[in-house]
CSV table of C-alpha atoms in Angstrom, one decimal:
chain,number,residue,atom,x,y,z
A,1,UNK,CA,-45.9,-52.8,6.2
A,2,UNK,CA,-44.4,-49.2,5.2
A,3,UNK,CA,-45.0,-46.4,6.3
A,4,UNK,CA,-44.7,-43.2,4.2
A,5,UNK,CA,-43.8,-40.3,5.4
A,6,UNK,CA,-46.0,-37.4,3.7
A,7,UNK,CA,-43.0,-34.5,3.4
A,8,UNK,CA,-43.9,-30.9,4.9
A,9,UNK,CA,-45.8,-28.3,3.0
A,10,UNK,CA,-43.3,-25.4,2.4
A,11,UNK,CA,-44.1,-22.5,4.9
A,12,UNK,CA,-47.0,-20.0,3.2
A,13,UNK,CA,-45.2,-17.2,4.4
A,14,UNK,CA,-48.0,-13.6,4.9
A,15,UNK,CA,-47.3,-10.2,3.9
A,16,UNK,CA,-47.5,-9.5,8.1
A,17,UNK,CA,-44.7,-12.0,9.0
A,18,UNK,CA,-42.5,-10.9,5.7
A,19,UNK,CA,-42.5,-7.6,6.8
A,20,UNK,CA,-41.4,-8.5,10.8
A,21,UNK,CA,-38.2,-10.4,9.0
A,22,UNK,CA,-37.9,-7.2,6.7
A,23,UNK,CA,-37.8,-4.6,9.5
A,24,UNK,CA,-35.8,-7.5,11.8
A,25,UNK,CA,-33.2,-7.6,8.5
A,26,UNK,CA,-33.0,-4.1,9.1
A,27,UNK,CA,-33.9,-3.9,5.1
A,28,UNK,CA,-35.0,-0.7,3.6
A,29,UNK,CA,-38.0,-0.8,1.0
A,30,UNK,CA,-37.3,1.9,-2.2
A,31,UNK,CA,-39.4,2.5,-5.3
A,32,UNK,CA,-38.1,4.5,-8.8
A,33,UNK,CA,-40.6,5.4,-11.2
A,34,UNK,CA,-38.1,5.4,-14.8
A,35,UNK,CA,-40.4,7.9,-16.2
A,36,UNK,CA,-41.1,10.7,-13.7
A,37,UNK,CA,-38.2,10.0,-11.5
A,38,UNK,CA,-40.1,9.8,-8.6
A,39,UNK,CA,-38.6,8.1,-5.5
A,40,UNK,CA,-40.2,6.3,-2.8
A,41,UNK,CA,-39.1,4.7,0.4
A,42,UNK,CA,-40.7,2.8,3.4
A,43,UNK,CA,-40.5,4.3,6.9
A,44,UNK,CA,-36.8,2.6,7.7
A,45,UNK,CA,-36.0,4.3,4.0
A,46,UNK,CA,-36.6,7.7,4.8
A,47,UNK,CA,-34.3,7.3,8.2
A,48,UNK,CA,-31.4,5.9,6.6
A,49,UNK,CA,-31.1,8.5,4.6
A,50,UNK,CA,-32.0,11.0,7.5
A,51,UNK,CA,-35.3,12.7,5.8
A,52,UNK,CA,-38.9,13.5,7.4
A,53,UNK,CA,-41.1,10.3,6.8
A,54,UNK,CA,-43.4,11.2,3.7
A,55,UNK,CA,-41.1,14.1,2.3
A,56,UNK,CA,-41.7,13.5,-1.5
A,57,UNK,CA,-38.0,12.6,-3.8
A,58,UNK,CA,-37.0,12.2,-6.9
A,59,UNK,CA,-34.1,10.2,-7.6
A,60,UNK,CA,-32.0,13.6,-8.5
A,61,UNK,CA,-32.6,15.1,-4.9
A,62,UNK,CA,-31.8,12.3,-3.3
A,63,UNK,CA,-28.3,12.1,-4.7
A,64,UNK,CA,-27.3,15.3,-3.4
A,65,UNK,CA,-27.2,13.4,0.5
A,66,UNK,CA,-24.5,10.9,-1.8
A,67,UNK,CA,-21.4,11.5,-1.3
A,68,UNK,CA,-18.9,14.1,-3.8
A,69,UNK,CA,-17.1,11.0,-4.4
A,70,UNK,CA,-19.6,8.7,-5.2
A,71,UNK,CA,-22.4,10.9,-7.4
A,72,UNK,CA,-21.2,10.3,-10.7
A,73,UNK,CA,-20.7,7.1,-9.9
A,74,UNK,CA,-24.2,6.4,-8.3
A,75,UNK,CA,-26.3,8.3,-11.6
A,76,UNK,CA,-24.2,6.1,-13.5
A,77,UNK,CA,-24.9,2.9,-12.1
A,78,UNK,CA,-28.9,3.4,-11.1
A,79,UNK,CA,-29.3,4.6,-15.2
A,80,UNK,CA,-27.6,1.3,-15.9
A,81,UNK,CA,-29.4,-1.1,-14.1
A,82,UNK,CA,-32.3,-1.3,-17.1
A,83,UNK,CA,-29.7,-2.8,-18.9
A,84,UNK,CA,-28.6,-4.4,-16.4
A,85,UNK,CA,-29.7,-8.7,-16.7
A,86,UNK,CA,-30.2,-10.1,-12.9
A,87,UNK,CA,-29.8,-8.8,-9.7
A,88,UNK,CA,-27.1,-5.7,-9.0
A,89,UNK,CA,-25.2,-4.2,-6.1
A,90,UNK,CA,-23.7,-1.1,-5.7
A,91,UNK,CA,-22.2,0.5,-2.3
A,92,UNK,CA,-22.0,3.7,-1.9
A,93,UNK,CA,-21.5,6.5,1.2
A,94,UNK,CA,-23.6,9.2,2.0
A,95,UNK,CA,-23.4,12.5,4.4
A,96,UNK,CA,-25.8,12.9,7.0
A,97,UNK,CA,-25.0,16.8,8.2
A,98,UNK,CA,-21.2,15.2,9.7
A,99,UNK,CA,-21.6,11.4,9.7
A,100,UNK,CA,-20.2,9.3,6.1
A,101,UNK,CA,-23.6,6.3,6.3
A,102,UNK,CA,-22.3,3.3,3.9
A,103,UNK,CA,-25.2,2.1,1.8
A,104,UNK,CA,-25.8,-1.0,0.0
A,105,UNK,CA,-28.3,-0.6,-2.8
A,106,UNK,CA,-29.1,-3.8,-3.7
A,107,UNK,CA,-32.5,-5.0,-6.6
A,108,UNK,CA,-33.0,-6.6,-10.1
A,109,UNK,CA,-31.6,-5.0,-13.6
A,110,UNK,CA,-33.7,-5.1,-17.1
A,111,UNK,CA,-37.0,-4.4,-18.3
A,112,UNK,CA,-38.7,-8.0,-15.9
A,113,UNK,CA,-37.4,-5.8,-12.7
A,114,UNK,CA,-39.7,-2.9,-13.8
A,115,UNK,CA,-44.0,-3.1,-13.3
A,116,UNK,CA,-45.8,0.0,-14.2
A,117,UNK,CA,-42.9,2.1,-15.4
A,118,UNK,CA,-41.6,1.2,-11.5
A,119,UNK,CA,-38.5,-0.5,-10.7
A,120,UNK,CA,-37.9,-1.5,-7.0
A,121,UNK,CA,-35.3,-2.0,-4.6
A,122,UNK,CA,-34.0,-2.4,-1.5
A,123,UNK,CA,-31.6,-0.4,0.6
A,124,UNK,CA,-28.5,-1.7,3.3
A,125,UNK,CA,-26.5,0.8,6.1
A,126,UNK,CA,-23.1,-1.4,5.9
A,127,UNK,CA,-21.6,1.4,7.8
A,128,UNK,CA,-20.2,-1.6,10.3
A,129,UNK,CA,-19.1,-4.0,7.3
A,130,UNK,CA,-17.2,-1.0,5.8
A,131,UNK,CA,-15.7,0.3,8.4
A,132,UNK,CA,-14.3,-2.6,9.6
A,133,UNK,CA,-12.8,-3.3,6.4
A,134,UNK,CA,-11.2,0.2,6.5
A,135,UNK,CA,-9.6,-0.7,9.6
A,136,UNK,CA,-8.4,-3.9,8.4
A,137,UNK,CA,-6.6,-2.1,5.8
A,138,UNK,CA,-5.6,0.4,7.7
A,139,UNK,CA,-3.7,-2.1,10.3
A,140,UNK,CA,-2.5,-3.6,7.2
A,141,UNK,CA,-1.1,-0.8,5.5
A,142,UNK,CA,0.1,0.0,9.1
A,143,UNK,CA,2.4,-3.4,9.5
A,144,UNK,CA,3.3,-3.0,6.7
A,145,UNK,CA,5.1,0.0,7.3
A,146,UNK,CA,6.6,-1.2,10.4
A,147,UNK,CA,7.7,-4.3,8.7
A,148,UNK,CA,9.7,-2.2,6.2
A,149,UNK,CA,11.1,0.0,9.0
A,150,UNK,CA,12.1,-3.2,11.1
A,151,UNK,CA,14.1,-4.6,8.2
A,152,UNK,CA,15.7,-1.5,7.3
A,153,UNK,CA,16.9,-0.6,11.3
A,154,UNK,CA,18.4,-4.2,11.4
A,155,UNK,CA,20.3,-3.9,8.2
A,156,UNK,CA,21.4,-0.6,9.8
A,157,UNK,CA,22.6,-2.5,12.8
A,158,UNK,CA,24.2,-5.0,11.4
A,159,UNK,CA,26.1,-2.7,9.1
A,160,UNK,CA,26.7,-0.7,11.8
A,161,UNK,CA,28.2,-4.0,14.2
A,162,UNK,CA,30.4,-5.2,11.5
A,163,UNK,CA,32.3,-1.7,11.5
A,164,UNK,CA,32.9,-2.1,14.7
A,165,UNK,CA,33.2,-5.3,15.8
A,166,UNK,CA,36.5,-7.1,16.4
A,167,UNK,CA,35.7,-10.3,15.8
A,168,UNK,CA,32.5,-12.1,14.4
A,169,UNK,CA,31.8,-13.6,17.9
A,170,UNK,CA,32.3,-9.5,19.0
A,171,UNK,CA,29.7,-8.7,16.1
A,172,UNK,CA,27.6,-11.4,16.8
A,173,UNK,CA,27.1,-10.8,20.2
A,174,UNK,CA,26.8,-7.0,20.3
A,175,UNK,CA,23.9,-6.9,17.4
A,176,UNK,CA,21.8,-9.8,19.1
A,177,UNK,CA,22.1,-6.6,22.8
A,178,UNK,CA,20.7,-4.4,19.8
A,179,UNK,CA,18.0,-6.8,18.4
A,180,UNK,CA,17.0,-7.4,21.6
A,181,UNK,CA,16.6,-3.4,22.8
A,182,UNK,CA,14.9,-2.6,19.9
A,183,UNK,CA,12.4,-5.6,20.1
A,184,UNK,CA,11.8,-4.5,23.7
A,185,UNK,CA,10.6,-1.1,22.0
A,186,UNK,CA,8.7,-2.4,19.8
A,187,UNK,CA,6.9,-3.8,22.2
A,188,UNK,CA,5.6,-0.9,23.2
A,189,UNK,CA,4.1,-0.3,19.8
A,190,UNK,CA,1.3,-2.0,19.9
A,191,UNK,CA,-1.5,-2.1,22.8
A,192,UNK,CA,-1.3,-4.6,25.7
A,193,UNK,CA,-4.3,-7.0,26.7
A,194,UNK,CA,-6.7,-5.5,29.7
A,195,UNK,CA,-5.2,-6.1,32.6
A,196,UNK,CA,-1.1,-6.5,31.1
A,197,UNK,CA,1.3,-3.1,31.9
A,198,UNK,CA,0.9,-0.5,34.1
A,199,UNK,CA,1.7,3.3,33.8
A,200,UNK,CA,5.7,4.0,32.3
A,201,UNK,CA,7.7,7.7,34.2
A,202,UNK,CA,8.4,9.2,30.9
A,203,UNK,CA,11.4,9.4,31.4
A,204,UNK,CA,12.1,5.5,31.4
A,205,UNK,CA,9.5,5.2,28.0
A,206,UNK,CA,11.9,7.2,27.1
A,207,UNK,CA,15.0,5.5,27.4
A,208,UNK,CA,13.5,2.5,26.6
A,209,UNK,CA,12.1,3.3,23.3
A,210,UNK,CA,15.4,5.3,22.3
A,211,UNK,CA,18.1,2.6,23.5
A,212,UNK,CA,18.1,0.6,20.3
A,213,UNK,CA,19.1,3.7,17.9
A,214,UNK,CA,22.1,4.9,20.8
A,215,UNK,CA,25.5,4.0,20.4
A,216,UNK,CA,25.5,3.2,17.2
A,217,UNK,CA,28.3,6.2,16.3
A,218,UNK,CA,31.5,7.3,17.0
A,219,UNK,CA,30.6,7.8,21.0
A,220,UNK,CA,28.6,6.5,23.4
A,221,UNK,CA,26.0,8.2,25.2
A,222,UNK,CA,24.8,10.6,22.1
A,223,UNK,CA,21.2,10.3,23.0
A,224,UNK,CA,20.0,11.8,26.1
A,225,UNK,CA,16.8,12.6,27.5
A,226,UNK,CA,16.0,15.4,29.9
A,227,UNK,CA,12.7,14.9,31.1
A,228,UNK,CA,10.2,15.8,34.4
A,229,UNK,CA,9.3,13.0,36.4
A,230,UNK,CA,5.7,11.8,35.8
A,231,UNK,CA,3.9,8.7,34.8
A,232,UNK,CA,2.7,8.2,30.9
A,233,UNK,CA,-1.0,5.5,31.3
A,234,UNK,CA,-1.1,2.7,29.2
A,235,UNK,CA,-3.2,4.1,26.4
A,236,UNK,CA,-0.9,7.0,25.8
A,237,UNK,CA,2.3,5.1,26.1
A,238,UNK,CA,1.1,3.5,22.9
A,239,UNK,CA,0.7,6.4,20.7
A,240,UNK,CA,3.8,8.1,22.2
A,241,UNK,CA,5.9,5.2,21.6
A,242,UNK,CA,4.2,4.5,18.0
A,243,UNK,CA,5.5,8.4,17.3
A,244,UNK,CA,9.3,8.5,19.1
A,245,UNK,CA,9.8,4.8,17.1
A,246,UNK,CA,8.7,6.5,13.8
A,247,UNK,CA,10.8,9.6,14.7
A,248,UNK,CA,14.4,7.6,15.9
A,249,UNK,CA,13.2,4.9,12.5
A,250,UNK,CA,13.4,8.3,10.4
A,251,UNK,CA,16.5,9.5,12.3
A,252,UNK,CA,18.6,6.5,11.8
A,253,UNK,CA,17.5,6.7,8.2
A,254,UNK,CA,18.4,10.1,6.9
A,255,UNK,CA,18.5,12.5,10.0
A,256,UNK,CA,21.6,13.0,12.8
A,257,UNK,CA,21.6,9.1,14.0
A,258,UNK,CA,22.5,8.4,10.8
A,259,UNK,CA,26.0,10.2,11.2
A,260,UNK,CA,28.3,8.5,13.5
A,261,UNK,CA,28.8,12.1,15.2
A,262,UNK,CA,25.1,12.7,15.2
A,263,UNK,CA,22.7,13.7,19.0
A,264,UNK,CA,19.8,13.9,19.6
A,265,UNK,CA,18.1,15.1,22.7
A,266,UNK,CA,15.1,15.0,24.5
A,267,UNK,CA,14.0,17.1,26.7
A,268,UNK,CA,10.3,18.4,28.1
A,269,UNK,CA,9.6,21.6,29.7
A,270,UNK,CA,5.7,22.4,31.2
A,271,UNK,CA,3.4,25.1,29.3
A,272,UNK,CA,-0.4,25.6,31.3
A,273,UNK,CA,-1.6,21.8,31.5
A,274,UNK,CA,0.5,21.3,28.4
A,275,UNK,CA,3.5,19.0,28.7
A,276,UNK,CA,5.7,19.6,25.8
A,277,UNK,CA,8.6,17.8,24.3
A,278,UNK,CA,11.5,18.8,22.4
A,279,UNK,CA,13.0,16.4,20.0
A,280,UNK,CA,16.6,18.0,18.8
A,281,UNK,CA,19.3,16.7,15.8
A,282,UNK,CA,22.4,17.8,15.6
A,283,UNK,CA,25.6,16.8,13.6
A,284,UNK,CA,23.7,14.9,10.9
A,285,UNK,CA,24.0,15.7,7.3
A,286,UNK,CA,22.2,18.5,6.2
A,287,UNK,CA,18.7,18.8,6.7
A,288,UNK,CA,16.0,18.8,4.1
A,289,UNK,CA,12.1,18.9,4.0
A,290,UNK,CA,10.4,16.9,2.4
A,291,UNK,CA,8.1,17.3,-0.6
A,292,UNK,CA,5.0,16.4,-0.5
A,293,UNK,CA,2.0,15.4,2.4
A,294,UNK,CA,4.4,13.2,3.5
A,295,UNK,CA,4.2,9.1,3.4
A,296,UNK,CA,2.2,6.2,4.9
A,297,UNK,CA,4.5,7.0,8.3
A,298,UNK,CA,4.2,10.6,8.8
A,299,UNK,CA,0.0,9.9,8.4
A,300,UNK,CA,0.7,7.4,11.0
A,301,UNK,CA,3.0,10.1,13.0
A,302,UNK,CA,-0.8,13.0,13.0
A,303,UNK,CA,-3.1,10.2,13.6
A,304,UNK,CA,-1.5,9.0,16.8
A,305,UNK,CA,-0.6,12.6,17.9
A,306,UNK,CA,-4.4,13.9,17.6
A,307,UNK,CA,-6.0,10.5,18.0
A,308,UNK,CA,-4.7,9.3,21.1
A,309,UNK,CA,-2.5,12.1,22.6
A,310,UNK,CA,-5.3,14.4,21.7
A,311,UNK,CA,-2.0,16.5,21.1
A,312,UNK,CA,-0.3,18.6,17.9
A,313,UNK,CA,3.1,17.9,16.4
A,314,UNK,CA,5.1,20.5,14.5
A,315,UNK,CA,8.3,19.7,12.5
A,316,UNK,CA,10.7,22.4,12.0
A,317,UNK,CA,14.0,22.1,9.3
A,318,UNK,CA,16.3,23.7,10.6
A,319,UNK,CA,19.9,23.7,8.5
A,320,UNK,CA,21.7,22.6,11.8
A,321,UNK,CA,19.7,19.5,12.2
A,322,UNK,CA,15.8,18.7,12.9
A,323,UNK,CA,13.8,20.4,15.7
A,324,UNK,CA,10.2,18.1,16.5
A,325,UNK,CA,7.9,20.1,18.8
A,326,UNK,CA,5.2,17.4,20.4
A,327,UNK,CA,2.9,19.0,22.4
A,328,UNK,CA,0.4,16.9,25.1
A,329,UNK,CA,-2.3,17.5,27.4
A,330,UNK,CA,-0.8,16.3,30.9
A,331,UNK,CA,-4.1,14.8,31.5
A,332,UNK,CA,-4.3,12.6,28.8
A,333,UNK,CA,-0.4,12.1,29.0
A,334,UNK,CA,-1.7,10.0,31.9
A,335,UNK,CA,-4.3,7.9,30.4
């Protein structure tokens, strides 16, 4: 005897069930009258846009909250929806006070999506996803910048070693030592996982960071460090290492460390609750202030100083050599 199994019936969704699913998914509903420009939303929609519940709004009024860089694009996209066949989606930013939110607007285009002169669609808060994407892009740019710097430094180290070495064995040993020192310094330019590493003394940290760039000219000890004895926390060490690594790289490319007789002095002084580090270059090529706002490296330095260290950095493009003044709160430096 053959047993015939009945196919399960499709679930019949009730309005209350659909509403619960919509709320759980964080979906905001909207409706737009294409003739009157009246724009209505559900409770989540008003909350997402930072508006009082039930306020009478139009699409034009709502557009004033869209980020100025996205406003014209979004207006054009909504106006063009009647000519779009099938579903559409557009992402844009809105401003709620000082807060920036990313919204994805989705709906059905063409006249088939219009009922009673009204178009319907949804809003989704995609701020988290956009921030993650921006973080990945920033990390990719930072990694690309560091790799280019490391290749430039390695090329410079190779050229210097080839000029000073008496044999290929000497050159290989000298270059290996310098690249190893560079690797130790580079390890300090990345955050350590939880539980790894401890606070370092400021002088030790600077010595490790600058070791790959020392003894590359006509005499030894051309990099001199004279700072107070104090601890630097892991979080601050990462930011400080990135800043100093960037300064040393640029000095080797264009500044005092690119010249055989060039010298670098790094010193510190206390002022109220701040520690002031001074980076002083001598004996290099004539200094010229760069044009424009600077490249990715300059932006990376500014972000590290302000964000991780909570400090300021100033540049003095003196003819005798670059002078950089880095001011950091003592309490932030110990974290």
